[in-house]
């Protein structure tokens, strides 16, 4: 009976080690090529700390979630770690690798910041980035709404409303605006 208990415990430890290895591989994948080794190393240490705290991230891990379902949390931890170290990881890369929207990214960053640094204010760089994103998003939505009204067939001189011409005109106009 004691031997069976020992085998069961070793099996559980082995499964946990495999799970942690899978999670670490997913964290490295979300960080992406070109990520600072320091950001990856210290970011993974932060993730392990969250898992040991038995917080929301640990609850997800205990539910046997696929490692890919941690994308938003991993992207947030990688971003915050890079910001703290002065080696920020590009948001575009994190969002693409994690397969999340920018809106979800910002929500996760704020959530993970509260877990990693309770009581500390959100970093100024993050606050500014979020403000710029919100302003650009609102401007794009207004431009997108008005474009169809102002230039139904595009403004490049198209005689008919060809979707490709209209889309190209919209992109050209947005680029010129920026």
Tab-separated table of N, CA and C in Angstrom:
chain	number	residue	atom	x	y	z
A	1	UNK	N	0.831	-1.178	0.000
A	1	UNK	CA	0.000	0.000	0.000
A	1	UNK	C	0.884	1.253	0.000
A	2	UNK	N	1.947	1.260	0.799
A	2	UNK	CA	2.861	2.400	0.861
A	2	UNK	C	3.551	2.578	-0.489
A	3	UNK	N	3.913	1.458	-1.102
A	3	UNK	CA	4.572	1.513	-2.407
A	3	UNK	C	3.633	2.088	-3.464
A	4	UNK	N	2.359	1.700	-3.430
A	4	UNK	CA	1.374	2.232	-4.384
A	4	UNK	C	1.212	3.737	-4.198
A	5	UNK	N	1.185	4.180	-2.943
A	5	UNK	CA	1.057	5.619	-2.659
A	5	UNK	C	2.271	6.360	-3.214
A	6	UNK	N	3.455	5.812	-3.051
A	6	UNK	CA	4.678	6.431	-3.577
A	6	UNK	C	4.639	6.522	-5.096
A	7	UNK	N	4.181	5.464	-5.754
A	7	UNK	CA	4.064	5.476	-7.218
A	7	UNK	C	3.043	6.524	-7.669
A	8	UNK	N	1.928	6.621	-6.963
A	8	UNK	CA	0.898	7.590	-7.323
A	8	UNK	C	1.444	9.014	-7.185
A	9	UNK	N	2.168	9.279	-6.100
A	9	UNK	CA	2.724	10.619	-5.886
A	9	UNK	C	3.762	10.959	-6.952
A	10	UNK	N	4.611	9.970	-7.318
A	10	UNK	CA	5.596	10.217	-8.374
A	10	UNK	C	4.913	10.482	-9.706
A	11	UNK	N	3.831	9.768	-9.969
A	11	UNK	CA	3.065	9.983	-11.196
A	11	UNK	C	2.456	11.374	-11.242
A	12	UNK	N	1.932	11.831	-10.100
A	12	UNK	CA	1.354	13.177	-10.019
A	12	UNK	C	2.434	14.236	-10.226
A	13	UNK	N	3.612	14.030	-9.623
A	13	UNK	CA	4.716	14.982	-9.786
A	13	UNK	C	5.185	15.021	-11.230
A	14	UNK	N	5.236	13.858	-11.865
A	14	UNK	CA	5.651	13.784	-13.262
A	14	UNK	C	4.646	14.500	-14.158
A	15	UNK	N	3.362	14.317	-13.897
A	15	UNK	CA	2.322	14.992	-14.680
A	15	UNK	C	2.408	16.502	-14.471
A	16	UNK	N	2.648	16.930	-13.227
A	16	UNK	CA	2.778	18.356	-12.935
A	16	UNK	C	3.994	18.939	-13.651
A	17	UNK	N	5.101	18.203	-13.663
A	17	UNK	CA	6.309	18.673	-14.347
A	17	UNK	C	6.044	18.823	-15.849
A	18	UNK	N	5.309	17.872	-16.450
A	18	UNK	CA	4.958	17.959	-17.881
A	18	UNK	C	4.074	19.175	-18.136
A	19	UNK	N	3.108	19.381	-17.241
A	19	UNK	CA	2.194	20.522	-17.359
A	19	UNK	C	2.974	21.836	-17.288
A	20	UNK	N	3.892	21.949	-16.336
A	20	UNK	CA	4.695	23.163	-16.194
A	20	UNK	C	5.576	23.366	-17.417
A	21	UNK	N	6.121	22.296	-17.941
A	21	UNK	CA	6.953	22.389	-19.137
A	21	UNK	C	6.132	22.879	-20.331
A	22	UNK	N	4.916	22.356	-20.467
A	22	UNK	CA	4.031	22.796	-21.552
A	22	UNK	C	3.681	24.272	-21.392
A	23	UNK	N	3.398	24.680	-20.162
A	23	UNK	CA	3.072	26.080	-19.903
A	23	UNK	C	4.271	26.984	-20.201
A	24	UNK	N	5.457	26.537	-19.817
A	24	UNK	CA	6.653	27.339	-20.065
A	24	UNK	C	6.896	27.471	-21.566
A	25	UNK	N	6.714	26.393	-22.307
A	25	UNK	CA	6.880	26.456	-23.765
A	25	UNK	C	5.882	27.437	-24.376
A	26	UNK	N	4.652	27.439	-23.863
A	26	UNK	CA	3.645	28.367	-24.367
A	26	UNK	C	4.028	29.805	-24.018
A	27	UNK	N	4.550	30.034	-22.831
A	27	UNK	CA	4.986	31.379	-22.454
A	27	UNK	C	6.087	31.866	-23.394
A	28	UNK	N	7.057	31.021	-23.669
A	28	UNK	CA	8.157	31.378	-24.577
A	28	UNK	C	7.607	31.664	-25.974
A	29	UNK	N	6.628	30.875	-26.424
A	29	UNK	CA	6.031	31.072	-27.748
A	29	UNK	C	5.320	32.425	-27.805
A	30	UNK	N	4.576	32.766	-26.757
A	30	UNK	CA	3.866	34.044	-26.729
A	30	UNK	C	4.863	35.208	-26.737
A	31	UNK	N	5.965	35.079	-26.009
A	31	UNK	CA	6.990	36.137	-26.006
A	31	UNK	C	7.543	36.346	-27.416
A	32	UNK	N	7.705	35.271	-28.144
A	32	UNK	CA	8.114	35.343	-29.545
A	32	UNK	C	9.608	35.467	-29.747
A	33	UNK	N	9.981	35.249	-31.003
A	33	UNK	CA	11.383	35.391	-31.387
A	33	UNK	C	11.806	36.832	-31.186
A	34	UNK	N	13.008	37.001	-30.750
A	34	UNK	CA	13.520	38.343	-30.546
A	34	UNK	C	13.242	38.896	-29.154
A	35	UNK	N	12.490	38.154	-28.351
A	35	UNK	CA	12.234	38.612	-26.984
A	35	UNK	C	13.529	38.531	-26.186
A	36	UNK	N	13.721	39.480	-25.329
A	36	UNK	CA	14.902	39.504	-24.486
A	36	UNK	C	14.922	38.250	-23.600
A	37	UNK	N	16.061	37.556	-23.529
A	37	UNK	CA	16.146	36.387	-22.644
A	37	UNK	C	15.829	36.740	-21.188
A	38	UNK	N	16.199	37.950	-20.768
A	38	UNK	CA	15.888	38.394	-19.408
A	38	UNK	C	14.389	38.520	-19.195
A	39	UNK	N	13.685	39.049	-20.204
A	39	UNK	CA	12.232	39.182	-20.104
A	39	UNK	C	11.597	37.800	-20.017
A	40	UNK	N	12.074	36.870	-20.846
A	40	UNK	CA	11.515	35.519	-20.837
A	40	UNK	C	11.777	34.849	-19.493
A	41	UNK	N	12.997	34.938	-19.004
A	41	UNK	CA	13.364	34.291	-17.740
A	41	UNK	C	12.610	34.890	-16.551
A	42	UNK	N	12.633	36.205	-16.427
A	42	UNK	CA	11.972	36.843	-15.284
A	42	UNK	C	10.452	36.808	-15.419
A	43	UNK	N	9.970	36.854	-16.653
A	43	UNK	CA	8.526	36.730	-16.877
A	43	UNK	C	8.025	35.359	-16.472
A	44	UNK	N	8.776	34.314	-16.840
A	44	UNK	CA	8.375	32.964	-16.447
A	44	UNK	C	8.419	32.816	-14.926
A	45	UNK	N	9.402	33.433	-14.283
A	45	UNK	CA	9.464	33.385	-12.817
A	45	UNK	C	8.215	34.050	-12.220
A	46	UNK	N	7.762	35.139	-12.825
A	46	UNK	CA	6.539	35.807	-12.347
A	46	UNK	C	5.323	34.905	-12.532
A	47	UNK	N	5.245	34.217	-13.678
A	47	UNK	CA	4.129	33.289	-13.923
A	47	UNK	C	4.145	32.179	-12.876
A	48	UNK	N	5.318	31.618	-12.614
A	48	UNK	CA	5.422	30.569	-11.588
A	48	UNK	C	4.967	31.097	-10.235
A	49	UNK	N	5.334	32.343	-9.922
A	49	UNK	CA	4.906	32.953	-8.666
A	49	UNK	C	3.388	33.069	-8.589
A	50	UNK	N	2.763	33.443	-9.694
A	50	UNK	CA	1.297	33.524	-9.722
A	50	UNK	C	0.673	32.146	-9.535
A	51	UNK	N	1.263	31.147	-10.171
A	51	UNK	CA	0.742	29.783	-10.031
A	51	UNK	C	0.872	29.297	-8.583
A	52	UNK	N	1.964	29.646	-7.931
A	52	UNK	CA	2.178	29.236	-6.535
A	52	UNK	C	1.240	29.968	-5.569
A	53	UNK	N	0.777	31.167	-5.965
A	53	UNK	CA	-0.135	31.926	-5.113
A	53	UNK	C	-1.547	31.349	-5.132
A	54	UNK	N	-1.774	30.419	-6.016
A	54	UNK	CA	-3.107	29.812	-6.156
A	54	UNK	C	-4.155	30.854	-6.548
A	55	UNK	N	-3.767	31.746	-7.444
A	55	UNK	CA	-4.725	32.749	-7.909
A	55	UNK	C	-5.465	32.221	-9.137
A	56	UNK	N	-6.083	33.127	-9.873
A	56	UNK	CA	-6.889	32.761	-11.040
A	56	UNK	C	-6.087	31.937	-12.051
A	57	UNK	N	-4.832	32.301	-12.261
A	57	UNK	CA	-3.990	31.576	-13.210
A	57	UNK	C	-3.803	30.132	-12.756
A	58	UNK	N	-3.584	29.935	-11.467
A	58	UNK	CA	-3.440	28.583	-10.932
A	58	UNK	C	-4.738	27.804	-11.077
A	59	UNK	N	-5.865	28.480	-10.889
A	59	UNK	CA	-7.154	27.808	-11.053
A	59	UNK	C	-7.347	27.328	-12.481
A	60	UNK	N	-6.918	28.130	-13.451
A	60	UNK	CA	-7.000	27.695	-14.851
A	60	UNK	C	-6.114	26.475	-15.079
A	61	UNK	N	-4.910	26.520	-14.516
A	61	UNK	CA	-3.980	25.401	-14.696
A	61	UNK	C	-4.534	24.126	-14.079
A	62	UNK	N	-5.197	24.251	-12.936
A	62	UNK	CA	-5.731	23.065	-12.270
A	62	UNK	C	-6.927	22.483	-13.017
A	63	UNK	N	-7.523	23.256	-13.900
A	63	UNK	CA	-8.661	22.760	-14.695
A	63	UNK	C	-8.189	22.042	-15.953
A	64	UNK	N	-6.900	21.813	-16.057
A	64	UNK	CA	-6.305	21.116	-17.207
A	64	UNK	C	-6.612	21.850	-18.511
A	65	UNK	N	-6.551	23.168	-18.472
A	65	UNK	CA	-6.739	23.973	-19.671
A	65	UNK	C	-5.556	23.732	-20.603
A	66	UNK	N	-5.792	23.866	-21.888
A	66	UNK	CA	-4.706	23.780	-22.852
A	66	UNK	C	-3.783	24.972	-22.638
A	67	UNK	N	-2.461	24.784	-22.775
A	67	UNK	CA	-1.532	25.900	-22.559
A	67	UNK	C	-1.872	27.129	-23.398
A	68	UNK	N	-2.420	26.939	-24.595
A	68	UNK	CA	-2.743	28.076	-25.459
A	68	UNK	C	-3.822	28.974	-24.850
A	69	UNK	N	-4.618	28.455	-23.923
A	69	UNK	CA	-5.679	29.266	-23.317
A	69	UNK	C	-5.126	30.301	-22.339
A	70	UNK	N	-3.848	30.258	-22.069
A	70	UNK	CA	-3.203	31.205	-21.162
A	70	UNK	C	-2.621	32.404	-21.903
A	71	UNK	N	-2.869	32.492	-23.204
A	71	UNK	CA	-2.234	33.502	-24.051
A	71	UNK	C	-2.337	34.919	-23.526
A	72	UNK	N	-3.531	35.356	-23.137
A	72	UNK	CA	-3.710	36.732	-22.677
A	72	UNK	C	-2.907	36.995	-21.405
A	73	UNK	N	-2.958	36.062	-20.468
A	73	UNK	CA	-2.216	36.232	-19.224
A	73	UNK	C	-0.711	36.238	-19.479
A	74	UNK	N	-0.251	35.329	-20.334
A	74	UNK	CA	1.175	35.265	-20.627
A	74	UNK	C	1.643	36.526	-21.340
A	75	UNK	N	0.855	37.021	-22.288
A	75	UNK	CA	1.216	38.249	-22.997
A	75	UNK	C	1.311	39.415	-22.011
A	76	UNK	N	0.378	39.474	-21.081
A	76	UNK	CA	0.368	40.550	-20.087
A	76	UNK	C	1.601	40.485	-19.197
A	77	UNK	N	1.936	39.304	-18.707
A	77	UNK	CA	3.110	39.162	-17.834
A	77	UNK	C	4.378	39.507	-18.609
A	78	UNK	N	4.478	39.059	-19.851
A	78	UNK	CA	5.660	39.371	-20.664
A	78	UNK	C	5.775	40.881	-20.873
A	79	UNK	N	4.665	41.538	-21.170
A	79	UNK	CA	4.684	42.990	-21.380
A	79	UNK	C	5.102	43.718	-20.105
A	80	UNK	N	4.490	43.363	-18.986
A	80	UNK	CA	4.812	44.030	-17.719
A	80	UNK	C	6.260	43.795	-17.308
A	81	UNK	N	6.753	42.584	-17.545
A	81	UNK	CA	8.142	42.278	-17.200
A	81	UNK	C	9.091	43.101	-18.060
A	82	UNK	N	8.819	43.167	-19.359
A	82	UNK	CA	9.653	43.970	-20.253
A	82	UNK	C	9.631	45.442	-19.885
A	83	UNK	N	8.471	45.939	-19.531
A	83	UNK	CA	8.334	47.336	-19.122
A	83	UNK	C	9.175	47.603	-17.876
A	84	UNK	N	9.084	46.694	-16.905
A	84	UNK	CA	9.829	46.853	-15.645
A	84	UNK	C	11.340	46.808	-15.881
A	85	UNK	N	11.776	45.959	-16.814
A	85	UNK	CA	13.210	45.802	-17.078
A	85	UNK	C	13.750	46.830	-18.064
A	86	UNK	N	12.862	47.644	-18.627
A	86	UNK	CA	13.299	48.609	-19.641
A	86	UNK	C	13.568	47.964	-20.986
A	87	UNK	N	13.004	46.782	-21.206
A	87	UNK	CA	13.165	46.043	-22.459
A	87	UNK	C	11.782	45.616	-22.956
A	88	UNK	N	10.923	46.586	-23.300
A	88	UNK	CA	9.540	46.236	-23.649
A	88	UNK	C	9.439	45.341	-24.879
A	89	UNK	N	8.545	44.389	-24.793
A	89	UNK	CA	8.241	43.501	-25.916
A	89	UNK	C	7.128	44.166	-26.715
A	90	UNK	N	7.261	44.239	-28.047
A	90	UNK	CA	6.224	44.912	-28.844
A	90	UNK	C	4.837	44.305	-28.630
A	91	UNK	N	3.873	45.176	-28.391
A	91	UNK	CA	2.493	44.745	-28.159
A	91	UNK	C	1.978	43.959	-29.362
A	92	UNK	N	2.294	44.426	-30.543
A	92	UNK	CA	1.816	43.755	-31.764
A	92	UNK	C	2.250	42.286	-31.776
A	93	UNK	N	3.485	42.020	-31.401
A	93	UNK	CA	3.989	40.646	-31.386
A	93	UNK	C	3.259	39.811	-30.332
A	94	UNK	N	3.091	40.381	-29.142
A	94	UNK	CA	2.421	39.647	-28.067
A	94	UNK	C	0.975	39.327	-28.427
A	95	UNK	N	0.277	40.308	-28.992
A	95	UNK	CA	-1.125	40.123	-29.365
A	95	UNK	C	-1.252	39.058	-30.456
A	96	UNK	N	-0.380	39.149	-31.455
A	96	UNK	CA	-0.405	38.168	-32.556
A	96	UNK	C	-0.078	36.762	-32.039
A	97	UNK	N	0.981	36.644	-31.255
A	97	UNK	CA	1.390	35.321	-30.773
A	97	UNK	C	0.376	34.713	-29.805
A	98	UNK	N	-0.274	35.563	-29.023
A	98	UNK	CA	-1.257	35.068	-28.061
A	98	UNK	C	-2.615	34.816	-28.713
A	99	UNK	N	-2.825	35.376	-29.907
A	99	UNK	CA	-4.099	35.199	-30.596
A	99	UNK	C	-5.247	35.922	-29.900
A	100	UNK	N	-4.977	37.134	-29.420
A	100	UNK	CA	-5.986	37.904	-28.688
A	100	UNK	C	-6.145	39.275	-29.338
A	101	UNK	N	-7.201	39.968	-28.957
A	101	UNK	CA	-7.392	41.336	-29.432
A	101	UNK	C	-6.594	42.295	-28.546
A	102	UNK	N	-6.368	43.488	-29.059
A	102	UNK	CA	-5.657	44.497	-28.276
A	102	UNK	C	-6.482	44.868	-27.045
A	103	UNK	N	-7.792	44.919	-27.205
A	103	UNK	CA	-8.666	45.239	-26.069
A	103	UNK	C	-8.493	44.187	-24.960
A	104	UNK	N	-8.489	42.903	-25.329
A	104	UNK	CA	-8.273	41.841	-24.340
A	104	UNK	C	-6.882	41.936	-23.714
A	105	UNK	N	-5.908	42.325	-24.538
A	105	UNK	CA	-4.541	42.480	-24.042
A	105	UNK	C	-4.499	43.519	-22.917
A	106	UNK	N	-5.103	44.699	-23.162
A	106	UNK	CA	-5.075	45.744	-22.145
A	106	UNK	C	-5.791	45.304	-20.870
A	107	UNK	N	-6.907	44.615	-21.013
A	107	UNK	CA	-7.614	44.111	-19.835
A	107	UNK	C	-6.757	43.137	-19.042
A	108	UNK	N	-6.071	42.253	-19.745
A	108	UNK	CA	-5.206	41.280	-19.065
A	108	UNK	C	-4.007	41.942	-18.411
A	109	UNK	N	-3.449	42.947	-19.071
A	109	UNK	CA	-2.290	43.636	-18.489
A	109	UNK	C	-2.694	44.303	-17.170
A	110	UNK	N	-3.838	44.962	-17.171
A	110	UNK	CA	-4.276	45.609	-15.933
A	110	UNK	C	-4.543	44.568	-14.841
A	111	UNK	N	-5.166	43.472	-15.218
A	111	UNK	CA	-5.468	42.412	-14.259
A	111	UNK	C	-4.194	41.794	-13.682
A	112	UNK	N	-3.237	41.474	-14.559
A	112	UNK	CA	-1.990	40.857	-14.086
A	112	UNK	C	-1.157	41.854	-13.285
A	113	UNK	N	-1.210	43.137	-13.649
A	113	UNK	CA	-0.481	44.150	-12.874
A	113	UNK	C	-0.985	44.171	-11.426
A	114	UNK	N	-2.302	44.105	-11.276
A	114	UNK	CA	-2.879	44.106	-9.921
A	114	UNK	C	-2.447	42.874	-9.133
A	115	UNK	N	-2.244	41.758	-9.800
A	115	UNK	CA	-1.798	40.538	-9.112
A	115	UNK	C	-0.315	40.587	-8.775
A	116	UNK	N	0.472	41.067	-9.739
A	116	UNK	CA	1.925	41.077	-9.540
A	116	UNK	C	2.394	42.213	-8.639
A	117	UNK	N	1.693	43.346	-8.707
A	117	UNK	CA	2.119	44.536	-7.959
A	117	UNK	C	0.925	45.159	-7.238
A	118	UNK	N	0.349	44.443	-6.283
A	118	UNK	CA	-0.828	44.986	-5.603
A	118	UNK	C	-0.528	46.328	-4.934
A	119	UNK	N	-1.453	47.249	-5.106
A	119	UNK	CA	-1.314	48.566	-4.487
A	119	UNK	C	-0.492	49.565	-5.276
A	120	UNK	N	0.240	49.096	-6.293
A	120	UNK	CA	1.041	50.015	-7.107
A	120	UNK	C	0.185	50.551	-8.248
A	121	UNK	N	0.387	51.816	-8.621
A	121	UNK	CA	-0.387	52.361	-9.742
A	121	UNK	C	0.060	51.728	-11.067
A	122	UNK	N	-0.849	51.765	-12.030
A	122	UNK	CA	-0.533	51.262	-13.370
A	122	UNK	C	0.637	52.087	-13.913
A	123	UNK	N	1.625	51.441	-14.558
A	123	UNK	CA	2.761	52.205	-15.096
A	123	UNK	C	2.301	53.284	-16.077
A	124	UNK	N	2.964	54.421	-16.032
A	124	UNK	CA	2.628	55.560	-16.889
A	124	UNK	C	2.691	55.184	-18.368
A	125	UNK	N	3.704	54.408	-18.747
A	125	UNK	CA	3.841	54.011	-20.157
A	125	UNK	C	2.629	53.211	-20.618
A	126	UNK	N	2.110	52.358	-19.773
A	126	UNK	CA	0.924	51.566	-20.118
A	126	UNK	C	-0.303	52.464	-20.214
A	127	UNK	N	-0.445	53.373	-19.293
A	127	UNK	CA	-1.591	54.289	-19.303
A	127	UNK	C	-1.602	55.111	-20.592
A	128	UNK	N	-0.431	55.644	-20.979
A	128	UNK	CA	-0.334	56.438	-22.210
A	128	UNK	C	-0.628	55.590	-23.445
A	129	UNK	N	-0.073	54.388	-23.475
A	129	UNK	CA	-0.297	53.502	-24.621
A	129	UNK	C	-1.780	53.185	-24.777
A	130	UNK	N	-2.441	52.918	-23.673
A	130	UNK	CA	-3.873	52.624	-23.718
A	130	UNK	C	-4.658	53.848	-24.192
A	131	UNK	N	-4.298	55.033	-23.731
A	131	UNK	CA	-4.969	56.253	-24.181
A	131	UNK	C	-4.805	56.456	-25.680
A	132	UNK	N	-3.588	56.245	-26.179
A	132	UNK	CA	-3.335	56.405	-27.616
A	132	UNK	C	-4.117	55.369	-28.423
A	133	UNK	N	-4.167	54.155	-27.921
A	133	UNK	CA	-4.937	53.104	-28.602
A	133	UNK	C	-6.418	53.479	-28.665
A	134	UNK	N	-6.951	53.947	-27.558
A	134	UNK	CA	-8.372	54.328	-27.521
A	134	UNK	C	-8.651	55.474	-28.490
A	135	UNK	N	-7.794	56.481	-28.515
A	135	UNK	CA	-7.989	57.617	-29.410
A	135	UNK	C	-7.916	57.166	-30.874
A	136	UNK	N	-6.944	56.328	-31.196
A	136	UNK	CA	-6.810	55.838	-32.576
A	136	UNK	C	-8.005	54.973	-32.965
A	137	UNK	N	-8.497	54.161	-32.045
A	137	UNK	CA	-9.652	53.302	-32.324
A	137	UNK	C	-10.899	54.135	-32.592
A	138	UNK	N	-11.120	55.151	-31.783
A	138	UNK	CA	-12.285	56.025	-31.980
A	138	UNK	C	-12.158	56.769	-33.312
A	139	UNK	N	-10.963	57.289	-33.602
A	139	UNK	CA	-10.753	58.005	-34.866
A	139	UNK	C	-11.008	57.084	-36.054
A	140	UNK	N	-10.516	55.833	-35.991
A	140	UNK	CA	-10.728	54.882	-37.089
A	140	UNK	C	-12.215	54.599	-37.284
A	141	UNK	N	-12.924	54.379	-36.212
A	141	UNK	CA	-14.361	54.084	-36.326
A	141	UNK	C	-15.108	55.254	-36.968
A	142	UNK	N	-14.780	56.474	-36.567
A	142	UNK	CA	-15.420	57.661	-37.164
A	142	UNK	C	-15.069	57.749	-38.648
A	143	UNK	N	-13.807	57.572	-38.969
A	143	UNK	CA	-13.365	57.630	-40.363
A	143	UNK	C	-14.066	56.549	-41.185
A	144	UNK	N	-14.116	55.340	-40.637
A	144	UNK	CA	-14.750	54.212	-41.332
A	144	UNK	C	-16.227	54.504	-41.612
A	145	UNK	N	-16.932	55.085	-40.645
A	145	UNK	CA	-18.346	55.418	-40.820
A	145	UNK	C	-18.536	56.506	-41.877
A	146	UNK	N	-17.707	57.526	-41.823
A	146	UNK	CA	-17.865	58.648	-42.741
A	146	UNK	C	-17.394	58.338	-44.156
A	147	UNK	N	-16.434	57.449	-44.313
A	147	UNK	CA	-15.872	57.158	-45.626
A	147	UNK	C	-16.948	56.674	-46.592
A	148	UNK	N	-17.782	55.744	-46.147
A	148	UNK	CA	-18.817	55.183	-47.026
A	148	UNK	C	-19.798	56.266	-47.474
A	149	UNK	N	-20.061	57.230	-46.615
A	149	UNK	CA	-20.982	58.313	-46.960
A	149	UNK	C	-20.315	59.318	-47.904
A	150	UNK	N	-19.102	59.696	-47.595
A	150	UNK	CA	-18.416	60.727	-48.377
A	150	UNK	C	-17.866	60.223	-49.707
A	151	UNK	N	-17.401	58.985	-49.739
A	151	UNK	CA	-16.757	58.440	-50.945
A	151	UNK	C	-17.304	57.049	-51.262
A	152	UNK	N	-18.568	56.931	-51.680
A	152	UNK	CA	-19.176	55.613	-51.892
A	152	UNK	C	-18.440	54.743	-52.917
A	153	UNK	N	-17.781	55.338	-53.904
A	153	UNK	CA	-17.051	54.522	-54.881
A	153	UNK	C	-15.549	54.707	-54.744
A	154	UNK	N	-15.115	55.224	-53.621
A	154	UNK	CA	-13.696	55.488	-53.415
A	154	UNK	C	-13.357	56.852	-53.970
A	155	UNK	N	-12.250	57.412	-53.591
A	155	UNK	CA	-11.921	58.748	-54.073
A	155	UNK	C	-10.799	58.750	-55.087
A	156	UNK	N	-10.524	57.582	-55.667
A	156	UNK	CA	-9.460	57.519	-56.669
A	156	UNK	C	-10.013	57.653	-58.089
A	157	UNK	N	-11.258	58.078	-58.195
A	157	UNK	CA	-11.833	58.345	-59.501
A	157	UNK	C	-12.564	57.173	-60.115
A	158	UNK	N	-12.919	56.197	-59.323
A	158	UNK	CA	-13.635	55.041	-59.862
A	158	UNK	C	-15.057	55.452	-60.253
A	159	UNK	N	-15.505	54.964	-61.392
A	159	UNK	CA	-16.845	55.298	-61.872
A	159	UNK	C	-17.913	54.450	-61.194
A	160	UNK	N	-17.551	53.247	-60.758
A	160	UNK	CA	-18.508	52.366	-60.089
A	160	UNK	C	-17.986	52.011	-58.712
A	161	UNK	N	-18.873	51.517	-57.890
A	161	UNK	CA	-18.508	51.154	-56.511
A	161	UNK	C	-17.902	49.760	-56.483
A	162	UNK	N	-16.651	49.644	-56.862
A	162	UNK	CA	-15.903	48.386	-56.825
A	162	UNK	C	-15.330	48.223	-55.412
A	163	UNK	N	-15.583	47.077	-54.771
A	163	UNK	CA	-15.182	46.880	-53.370
A	163	UNK	C	-13.676	47.013	-53.185
A	164	UNK	N	-12.886	46.477	-54.103
A	164	UNK	CA	-11.430	46.564	-53.988
A	164	UNK	C	-10.966	48.008	-54.074
A	165	UNK	N	-11.518	48.758	-55.016
A	165	UNK	CA	-11.150	50.168	-55.160
A	165	UNK	C	-11.545	50.947	-53.917
A	166	UNK	N	-12.726	50.671	-53.407
A	166	UNK	CA	-13.196	51.355	-52.210
A	166	UNK	C	-12.306	51.028	-51.010
A	167	UNK	N	-11.973	49.754	-50.843
A	167	UNK	CA	-11.103	49.356	-49.728
A	167	UNK	C	-9.723	49.988	-49.848
A	168	UNK	N	-9.164	49.980	-51.075
A	168	UNK	CA	-7.846	50.589	-51.295
A	168	UNK	C	-7.896	52.088	-51.015
A	169	UNK	N	-8.975	52.732	-51.446
A	169	UNK	CA	-9.140	54.172	-51.202
A	169	UNK	C	-9.220	54.442	-49.710
A	170	UNK	N	-9.962	53.608	-49.003
A	170	UNK	CA	-10.111	53.798	-47.561
A	170	UNK	C	-8.750	53.685	-46.866
A	171	UNK	N	-7.971	52.679	-47.254
A	171	UNK	CA	-6.653	52.498	-46.644
A	171	UNK	C	-5.719	53.654	-46.996
A	172	UNK	N	-5.775	54.090	-48.243
A	172	UNK	CA	-4.944	55.221	-48.668
A	172	UNK	C	-5.321	56.476	-47.888
A	173	UNK	N	-6.598	56.724	-47.745
A	173	UNK	CA	-7.060	57.896	-46.998
A	173	UNK	C	-6.651	57.835	-45.537
A	174	UNK	N	-6.742	56.660	-44.933
A	174	UNK	CA	-6.348	56.518	-43.530
A	174	UNK	C	-4.845	56.761	-43.371
A	175	UNK	N	-4.081	56.200	-44.311
A	175	UNK	CA	-2.638	56.413	-44.277
A	175	UNK	C	-2.281	57.886	-44.420
A	176	UNK	N	-2.971	58.591	-45.309
A	176	UNK	CA	-2.729	60.009	-45.497
A	176	UNK	C	-3.113	60.799	-44.244
A	177	UNK	N	-4.199	60.376	-43.604
A	177	UNK	CA	-4.635	61.044	-42.375
A	177	UNK	C	-3.597	60.919	-41.274
A	178	UNK	N	-3.041	59.725	-41.154
A	178	UNK	CA	-2.045	59.506	-40.090
A	178	UNK	C	-0.784	60.289	-40.395
